[in-house]
């Protein structure tokens, strides 16, 4: 039995879990730790391609187990090994700089780049630069998707 209540970590056994389920989770956690350590070692030996395979496995296992700290550690190692990863959805809003969030909020309401630039006392090319970064971070390709993406990532629409 896996506990899925809001107070419990996802996918960790509740008190009613059978010993088989607990041992399977323990085996998965041990496999993830082994893959992470092996991937770290391979990367430090400059065997980046092999390291990425091992680190990808570790990241997927930690993410499935809900071990966020170790999933983040595997993600950092993957980036160091040359893997290009999209930002995690939960991290996207916190990774937007205040300037990016301000520009994104204005752009999501339909304000043109020149007007955004004038309001914030920056150049239009700076607005374009911040919007490019914001689009990449939020995984959107148009201004039409921007408002929904900002709302989904917890960026308030009216906190200017």
mmCIF file with all atom_site columns, C-alpha atoms in Angstrom:
data_model
loop_
_atom_site.group_PDB
_atom_site.id
_atom_site.type_symbol
_atom_site.label_atom_id
_atom_site.label_alt_id
_atom_site.label_comp_id
_atom_site.label_asym_id
_atom_site.label_entity_id
_atom_site.label_seq_id
_atom_site.pdbx_PDB_ins_code
_atom_site.Cartn_x
_atom_site.Cartn_y
_atom_site.Cartn_z
_atom_site.occupancy
_atom_site.B_iso_or_equiv
_atom_site.pdbx_formal_charge
_atom_site.auth_seq_id
_atom_site.auth_comp_id
_atom_site.auth_asym_id
_atom_site.auth_atom_id
_atom_site.pdbx_PDB_model_num
ATOM 1   C CA . UNK A 1 1   ? 0.000  0.000  0.000   1.00 0.00 ? 1   UNK A CA 1
ATOM 2   C CA . UNK A 1 2   ? 1.401  3.370  -1.010  1.00 0.00 ? 2   UNK A CA 1
ATOM 3   C CA . UNK A 1 3   ? 0.477  6.467  0.945   1.00 0.00 ? 3   UNK A CA 1
ATOM 4   C CA . UNK A 1 4   ? -0.887 9.282  -1.219  1.00 0.00 ? 4   UNK A CA 1
ATOM 5   C CA . UNK A 1 5   ? -2.262 11.656 1.403   1.00 0.00 ? 5   UNK A CA 1
ATOM 6   C CA . UNK A 1 6   ? -1.251 15.313 1.249   1.00 0.00 ? 6   UNK A CA 1
ATOM 7   C CA . UNK A 1 7   ? 0.843  15.054 4.410   1.00 0.00 ? 7   UNK A CA 1
ATOM 8   C CA . UNK A 1 8   ? 2.887  12.072 3.245   1.00 0.00 ? 8   UNK A CA 1
ATOM 9   C CA . UNK A 1 9   ? 5.653  11.983 0.687   1.00 0.00 ? 9   UNK A CA 1
ATOM 10  C CA . UNK A 1 10  ? 4.343  10.581 -2.553  1.00 0.00 ? 10  UNK A CA 1
ATOM 11  C CA . UNK A 1 11  ? 4.912  6.901  -3.183  1.00 0.00 ? 11  UNK A CA 1
ATOM 12  C CA . UNK A 1 12  ? 6.363  6.131  0.255   1.00 0.00 ? 12  UNK A CA 1
ATOM 13  C CA . UNK A 1 13  ? 4.831  3.219  2.143   1.00 0.00 ? 13  UNK A CA 1
ATOM 14  C CA . UNK A 1 14  ? 2.164  3.820  4.777   1.00 0.00 ? 14  UNK A CA 1
ATOM 15  C CA . UNK A 1 15  ? 2.080  1.864  7.981   1.00 0.00 ? 15  UNK A CA 1
ATOM 16  C CA . UNK A 1 16  ? -0.166 -0.699 6.257   1.00 0.00 ? 16  UNK A CA 1
ATOM 17  C CA . UNK A 1 17  ? 2.342  -1.493 3.506   1.00 0.00 ? 17  UNK A CA 1
ATOM 18  C CA . UNK A 1 18  ? 3.323  -5.091 3.097   1.00 0.00 ? 18  UNK A CA 1
ATOM 19  C CA . UNK A 1 19  ? 6.904  -6.141 3.576   1.00 0.00 ? 19  UNK A CA 1
ATOM 20  C CA . UNK A 1 20  ? 7.064  -7.004 -0.143  1.00 0.00 ? 20  UNK A CA 1
ATOM 21  C CA . UNK A 1 21  ? 6.033  -3.482 -1.154  1.00 0.00 ? 21  UNK A CA 1
ATOM 22  C CA . UNK A 1 22  ? 8.479  -1.972 1.308   1.00 0.00 ? 22  UNK A CA 1
ATOM 23  C CA . UNK A 1 23  ? 11.311 -4.151 0.043   1.00 0.00 ? 23  UNK A CA 1
ATOM 24  C CA . UNK A 1 24  ? 10.489 -3.249 -3.584  1.00 0.00 ? 24  UNK A CA 1
ATOM 25  C CA . UNK A 1 25  ? 10.647 0.450  -2.731  1.00 0.00 ? 25  UNK A CA 1
ATOM 26  C CA . UNK A 1 26  ? 13.912 -0.113 -0.887  1.00 0.00 ? 26  UNK A CA 1
ATOM 27  C CA . UNK A 1 27  ? 15.345 -1.938 -3.907  1.00 0.00 ? 27  UNK A CA 1
ATOM 28  C CA . UNK A 1 28  ? 14.272 0.889  -6.222  1.00 0.00 ? 28  UNK A CA 1
ATOM 29  C CA . UNK A 1 29  ? 15.863 3.455  -3.899  1.00 0.00 ? 29  UNK A CA 1
ATOM 30  C CA . UNK A 1 30  ? 19.082 1.434  -3.735  1.00 0.00 ? 30  UNK A CA 1
ATOM 31  C CA . UNK A 1 31  ? 19.147 1.118  -7.537  1.00 0.00 ? 31  UNK A CA 1
ATOM 32  C CA . UNK A 1 32  ? 18.655 4.874  -7.871  1.00 0.00 ? 32  UNK A CA 1
ATOM 33  C CA . UNK A 1 33  ? 21.461 5.640  -5.420  1.00 0.00 ? 33  UNK A CA 1
ATOM 34  C CA . UNK A 1 34  ? 23.731 3.189  -7.231  1.00 0.00 ? 34  UNK A CA 1
ATOM 35  C CA . UNK A 1 35  ? 22.965 4.766  -10.601 1.00 0.00 ? 35  UNK A CA 1
ATOM 36  C CA . UNK A 1 36  ? 23.575 8.255  -9.195  1.00 0.00 ? 36  UNK A CA 1
ATOM 37  C CA . UNK A 1 37  ? 26.915 7.393  -7.606  1.00 0.00 ? 37  UNK A CA 1
ATOM 38  C CA . UNK A 1 38  ? 28.020 5.486  -10.703 1.00 0.00 ? 38  UNK A CA 1
ATOM 39  C CA . UNK A 1 39  ? 26.980 8.365  -12.963 1.00 0.00 ? 39  UNK A CA 1
ATOM 40  C CA . UNK A 1 40  ? 28.850 10.870 -10.783 1.00 0.00 ? 40  UNK A CA 1
ATOM 41  C CA . UNK A 1 41  ? 31.949 8.704  -10.930 1.00 0.00 ? 41  UNK A CA 1
ATOM 42  C CA . UNK A 1 42  ? 31.709 8.287  -14.719 1.00 0.00 ? 42  UNK A CA 1
ATOM 43  C CA . UNK A 1 43  ? 31.348 12.037 -15.201 1.00 0.00 ? 43  UNK A CA 1
ATOM 44  C CA . UNK A 1 44  ? 34.421 12.698 -13.065 1.00 0.00 ? 44  UNK A CA 1
ATOM 45  C CA . UNK A 1 45  ? 36.290 10.172 -15.202 1.00 0.00 ? 45  UNK A CA 1
ATOM 46  C CA . UNK A 1 46  ? 35.308 12.264 -18.257 1.00 0.00 ? 46  UNK A CA 1
ATOM 47  C CA . UNK A 1 47  ? 33.055 9.514  -19.605 1.00 0.00 ? 47  UNK A CA 1
ATOM 48  C CA . UNK A 1 48  ? 30.162 11.907 -20.087 1.00 0.00 ? 48  UNK A CA 1
ATOM 49  C CA . UNK A 1 49  ? 28.046 9.877  -22.516 1.00 0.00 ? 49  UNK A CA 1
ATOM 50  C CA . UNK A 1 50  ? 28.014 6.837  -20.217 1.00 0.00 ? 50  UNK A CA 1
ATOM 51  C CA . UNK A 1 51  ? 27.426 9.104  -17.226 1.00 0.00 ? 51  UNK A CA 1
ATOM 52  C CA . UNK A 1 52  ? 24.341 10.646 -18.823 1.00 0.00 ? 52  UNK A CA 1
ATOM 53  C CA . UNK A 1 53  ? 22.713 7.219  -19.251 1.00 0.00 ? 53  UNK A CA 1
ATOM 54  C CA . UNK A 1 54  ? 23.295 6.316  -15.616 1.00 0.00 ? 54  UNK A CA 1
ATOM 55  C CA . UNK A 1 55  ? 22.263 9.736  -14.318 1.00 0.00 ? 55  UNK A CA 1
ATOM 56  C CA . UNK A 1 56  ? 19.099 9.742  -16.439 1.00 0.00 ? 56  UNK A CA 1
ATOM 57  C CA . UNK A 1 57  ? 18.111 6.421  -14.863 1.00 0.00 ? 57  UNK A CA 1
ATOM 58  C CA . UNK A 1 58  ? 18.835 7.771  -11.380 1.00 0.00 ? 58  UNK A CA 1
ATOM 59  C CA . UNK A 1 59  ? 16.816 10.923 -12.016 1.00 0.00 ? 59  UNK A CA 1
ATOM 60  C CA . UNK A 1 60  ? 13.808 8.963  -13.299 1.00 0.00 ? 60  UNK A CA 1
ATOM 61  C CA . UNK A 1 61  ? 13.877 6.595  -10.324 1.00 0.00 ? 61  UNK A CA 1
ATOM 62  C CA . UNK A 1 62  ? 14.254 9.356  -7.731  1.00 0.00 ? 62  UNK A CA 1
ATOM 63  C CA . UNK A 1 63  ? 11.486 11.342 -9.372  1.00 0.00 ? 63  UNK A CA 1
ATOM 64  C CA . UNK A 1 64  ? 9.162  8.316  -9.339  1.00 0.00 ? 64  UNK A CA 1
ATOM 65  C CA . UNK A 1 65  ? 9.986  7.675  -5.672  1.00 0.00 ? 65  UNK A CA 1
ATOM 66  C CA . UNK A 1 66  ? 9.372  11.296 -4.735  1.00 0.00 ? 66  UNK A CA 1
ATOM 67  C CA . UNK A 1 67  ? 12.922 11.752 -3.482  1.00 0.00 ? 67  UNK A CA 1
ATOM 68  C CA . UNK A 1 68  ? 13.095 15.366 -4.610  1.00 0.00 ? 68  UNK A CA 1
ATOM 69  C CA . UNK A 1 69  ? 16.478 16.187 -3.079  1.00 0.00 ? 69  UNK A CA 1
ATOM 70  C CA . UNK A 1 70  ? 18.188 13.305 -4.865  1.00 0.00 ? 70  UNK A CA 1
ATOM 71  C CA . UNK A 1 71  ? 16.252 13.902 -8.098  1.00 0.00 ? 71  UNK A CA 1
ATOM 72  C CA . UNK A 1 72  ? 17.566 17.477 -8.056  1.00 0.00 ? 72  UNK A CA 1
ATOM 73  C CA . UNK A 1 73  ? 21.098 16.227 -7.372  1.00 0.00 ? 73  UNK A CA 1
ATOM 74  C CA . UNK A 1 74  ? 20.858 13.833 -10.341 1.00 0.00 ? 74  UNK A CA 1
ATOM 75  C CA . UNK A 1 75  ? 19.479 16.676 -12.466 1.00 0.00 ? 75  UNK A CA 1
ATOM 76  C CA . UNK A 1 76  ? 22.446 18.903 -11.556 1.00 0.00 ? 76  UNK A CA 1
ATOM 77  C CA . UNK A 1 77  ? 24.876 16.106 -12.408 1.00 0.00 ? 77  UNK A CA 1
ATOM 78  C CA . UNK A 1 78  ? 23.074 15.520 -15.708 1.00 0.00 ? 78  UNK A CA 1
ATOM 79  C CA . UNK A 1 79  ? 23.476 19.178 -16.601 1.00 0.00 ? 79  UNK A CA 1
ATOM 80  C CA . UNK A 1 80  ? 27.168 19.002 -15.678 1.00 0.00 ? 80  UNK A CA 1
ATOM 81  C CA . UNK A 1 81  ? 27.501 15.960 -17.957 1.00 0.00 ? 81  UNK A CA 1
ATOM 82  C CA . UNK A 1 82  ? 26.150 17.976 -20.869 1.00 0.00 ? 82  UNK A CA 1
ATOM 83  C CA . UNK A 1 83  ? 22.492 16.940 -20.857 1.00 0.00 ? 83  UNK A CA 1
ATOM 84  C CA . UNK A 1 84  ? 20.099 19.697 -21.945 1.00 0.00 ? 84  UNK A CA 1
ATOM 85  C CA . UNK A 1 85  ? 17.123 19.480 -19.631 1.00 0.00 ? 85  UNK A CA 1
ATOM 86  C CA . UNK A 1 86  ? 13.930 21.505 -19.647 1.00 0.00 ? 86  UNK A CA 1
ATOM 87  C CA . UNK A 1 87  ? 13.192 23.278 -16.393 1.00 0.00 ? 87  UNK A CA 1
ATOM 88  C CA . UNK A 1 88  ? 11.080 21.370 -13.964 1.00 0.00 ? 88  UNK A CA 1
ATOM 89  C CA . UNK A 1 89  ? 7.532  22.698 -13.882 1.00 0.00 ? 89  UNK A CA 1
ATOM 90  C CA . UNK A 1 90  ? 7.615  23.355 -10.172 1.00 0.00 ? 90  UNK A CA 1
ATOM 91  C CA . UNK A 1 91  ? 10.858 25.275 -10.533 1.00 0.00 ? 91  UNK A CA 1
ATOM 92  C CA . UNK A 1 92  ? 9.808  27.447 -13.481 1.00 0.00 ? 92  UNK A CA 1
ATOM 93  C CA . UNK A 1 93  ? 8.078  30.176 -11.491 1.00 0.00 ? 93  UNK A CA 1
ATOM 94  C CA . UNK A 1 94  ? 10.889 30.382 -8.974  1.00 0.00 ? 94  UNK A CA 1
ATOM 95  C CA . UNK A 1 95  ? 13.462 30.512 -11.757 1.00 0.00 ? 95  UNK A CA 1
ATOM 96  C CA . UNK A 1 96  ? 11.869 33.538 -13.397 1.00 0.00 ? 96  UNK A CA 1
ATOM 97  C CA . UNK A 1 97  ? 13.730 36.647 -12.369 1.00 0.00 ? 97  UNK A CA 1
ATOM 98  C CA . UNK A 1 98  ? 11.610 39.534 -11.103 1.00 0.00 ? 98  UNK A CA 1
ATOM 99  C CA . UNK A 1 99  ? 12.237 41.385 -14.375 1.00 0.00 ? 99  UNK A CA 1
ATOM 100 C CA . UNK A 1 100 ? 11.211 38.345 -16.448 1.00 0.00 ? 100 UNK A CA 1
ATOM 101 C CA . UNK A 1 101 ? 8.036  37.927 -14.389 1.00 0.00 ? 101 UNK A CA 1
ATOM 102 C CA . UNK A 1 102 ? 7.135  41.618 -14.788 1.00 0.00 ? 102 UNK A CA 1
ATOM 103 C CA . UNK A 1 103 ? 7.706  41.527 -18.552 1.00 0.00 ? 103 UNK A CA 1
ATOM 104 C CA . UNK A 1 104 ? 5.836  38.222 -18.912 1.00 0.00 ? 104 UNK A CA 1
ATOM 105 C CA . UNK A 1 105 ? 2.815  39.569 -16.999 1.00 0.00 ? 105 UNK A CA 1
ATOM 106 C CA . UNK A 1 106 ? 2.665  42.644 -19.239 1.00 0.00 ? 106 UNK A CA 1
ATOM 107 C CA . UNK A 1 107 ? 3.159  40.609 -22.417 1.00 0.00 ? 107 UNK A CA 1
ATOM 108 C CA . UNK A 1 108 ? 0.451  38.134 -21.378 1.00 0.00 ? 108 UNK A CA 1
ATOM 109 C CA . UNK A 1 109 ? -2.073 40.984 -21.253 1.00 0.00 ? 109 UNK A CA 1
ATOM 110 C CA . UNK A 1 110 ? -1.285 41.977 -24.834 1.00 0.00 ? 110 UNK A CA 1
ATOM 111 C CA . UNK A 1 111 ? 1.000  44.964 -24.218 1.00 0.00 ? 111 UNK A CA 1
ATOM 112 C CA . UNK A 1 112 ? 3.431  45.403 -27.165 1.00 0.00 ? 112 UNK A CA 1
ATOM 113 C CA . UNK A 1 113 ? 7.193  45.159 -26.568 1.00 0.00 ? 113 UNK A CA 1
ATOM 114 C CA . UNK A 1 114 ? 7.743  48.879 -27.187 1.00 0.00 ? 114 UNK A CA 1
ATOM 115 C CA . UNK A 1 115 ? 5.150  49.800 -24.563 1.00 0.00 ? 115 UNK A CA 1
ATOM 116 C CA . UNK A 1 116 ? 6.616  47.317 -22.077 1.00 0.00 ? 116 UNK A CA 1
ATOM 117 C CA . UNK A 1 117 ? 10.044 48.834 -22.693 1.00 0.00 ? 117 UNK A CA 1
ATOM 118 C CA . UNK A 1 118 ? 8.717  52.350 -22.132 1.00 0.00 ? 118 UNK A CA 1
ATOM 119 C CA . UNK A 1 119 ? 6.933  51.377 -18.898 1.00 0.00 ? 119 UNK A CA 1
ATOM 120 C CA . UNK A 1 120 ? 9.997  49.645 -17.458 1.00 0.00 ? 120 UNK A CA 1
ATOM 121 C CA . UNK A 1 121 ? 12.596 52.119 -18.824 1.00 0.00 ? 121 UNK A CA 1
ATOM 122 C CA . UNK A 1 122 ? 14.475 49.465 -20.796 1.00 0.00 ? 122 UNK A CA 1
ATOM 123 C CA . UNK A 1 123 ? 15.069 48.911 -24.511 1.00 0.00 ? 123 UNK A CA 1
ATOM 124 C CA . UNK A 1 124 ? 12.721 46.824 -26.697 1.00 0.00 ? 124 UNK A CA 1
ATOM 125 C CA . UNK A 1 125 ? 15.581 44.399 -27.386 1.00 0.00 ? 125 UNK A CA 1
ATOM 126 C CA . UNK A 1 126 ? 15.922 43.819 -23.628 1.00 0.00 ? 126 UNK A CA 1
ATOM 127 C CA . UNK A 1 127 ? 12.207 43.021 -23.502 1.00 0.00 ? 127 UNK A CA 1
ATOM 128 C CA . UNK A 1 128 ? 12.658 40.539 -26.372 1.00 0.00 ? 128 UNK A CA 1
ATOM 129 C CA . UNK A 1 129 ? 15.634 38.960 -24.587 1.00 0.00 ? 129 UNK A CA 1
ATOM 130 C CA . UNK A 1 130 ? 13.659 38.466 -21.357 1.00 0.00 ? 130 UNK A CA 1
ATOM 131 C CA . UNK A 1 131 ? 10.631 37.118 -23.227 1.00 0.00 ? 131 UNK A CA 1
ATOM 132 C CA . UNK A 1 132 ? 12.808 34.574 -25.073 1.00 0.00 ? 132 UNK A CA 1
ATOM 133 C CA . UNK A 1 133 ? 14.208 33.356 -21.747 1.00 0.00 ? 133 UNK A CA 1
ATOM 134 C CA . UNK A 1 134 ? 10.732 33.274 -20.190 1.00 0.00 ? 134 UNK A CA 1
ATOM 135 C CA . UNK A 1 135 ? 9.241  31.328 -23.105 1.00 0.00 ? 135 UNK A CA 1
ATOM 136 C CA . UNK A 1 136 ? 12.024 28.747 -22.817 1.00 0.00 ? 136 UNK A CA 1
ATOM 137 C CA . UNK A 1 137 ? 11.671 28.447 -19.048 1.00 0.00 ? 137 UNK A CA 1
ATOM 138 C CA . UNK A 1 138 ? 7.893  28.061 -19.169 1.00 0.00 ? 138 UNK A CA 1
ATOM 139 C CA . UNK A 1 139 ? 7.896  25.849 -22.266 1.00 0.00 ? 139 UNK A CA 1
ATOM 140 C CA . UNK A 1 140 ? 5.640  28.104 -24.354 1.00 0.00 ? 140 UNK A CA 1
ATOM 141 C CA . UNK A 1 141 ? 5.987  29.303 -27.928 1.00 0.00 ? 141 UNK A CA 1
ATOM 142 C CA . UNK A 1 142 ? 3.546  32.203 -28.140 1.00 0.00 ? 142 UNK A CA 1
ATOM 143 C CA . UNK A 1 143 ? 2.089  35.053 -26.115 1.00 0.00 ? 143 UNK A CA 1
ATOM 144 C CA . UNK A 1 144 ? -1.272 33.293 -26.276 1.00 0.00 ? 144 UNK A CA 1
ATOM 145 C CA . UNK A 1 145 ? 0.110  30.446 -24.176 1.00 0.00 ? 145 UNK A CA 1
ATOM 146 C CA . UNK A 1 146 ? 1.906  32.781 -21.793 1.00 0.00 ? 146 UNK A CA 1
ATOM 147 C CA . UNK A 1 147 ? -1.054 33.761 -19.563 1.00 0.00 ? 147 UNK A CA 1
ATOM 148 C CA . UNK A 1 148 ? -2.042 30.122 -18.963 1.00 0.00 ? 148 UNK A CA 1
ATOM 149 C CA . UNK A 1 149 ? 1.573  29.127 -18.326 1.00 0.00 ? 149 UNK A CA 1
ATOM 150 C CA . UNK A 1 150 ? 2.051  31.937 -15.809 1.00 0.00 ? 150 UNK A CA 1
ATOM 151 C CA . UNK A 1 151 ? -1.131 30.933 -13.987 1.00 0.00 ? 151 UNK A CA 1
ATOM 152 C CA . UNK A 1 152 ? -0.147 27.258 -14.020 1.00 0.00 ? 152 UNK A CA 1
ATOM 153 C CA . UNK A 1 153 ? 3.250  28.108 -12.523 1.00 0.00 ? 153 UNK A CA 1
ATOM 154 C CA . UNK A 1 154 ? 1.837  30.305 -9.801  1.00 0.00 ? 154 UNK A CA 1
ATOM 155 C CA . UNK A 1 155 ? 2.956  33.687 -11.110 1.00 0.00 ? 155 UNK A CA 1
ATOM 156 C CA . UNK A 1 156 ? 0.235  36.135 -10.032 1.00 0.00 ? 156 UNK A CA 1
ATOM 157 C CA . UNK A 1 157 ? -1.264 38.177 -12.860 1.00 0.00 ? 157 UNK A CA 1
ATOM 158 C CA . UNK A 1 158 ? -1.711 41.438 -10.966 1.00 0.00 ? 158 UNK A CA 1
ATOM 159 C CA . UNK A 1 159 ? 1.347  41.692 -8.712  1.00 0.00 ? 159 UNK A CA 1
ATOM 160 C CA . UNK A 1 160 ? 2.957  44.592 -10.554 1.00 0.00 ? 160 UNK A CA 1
#
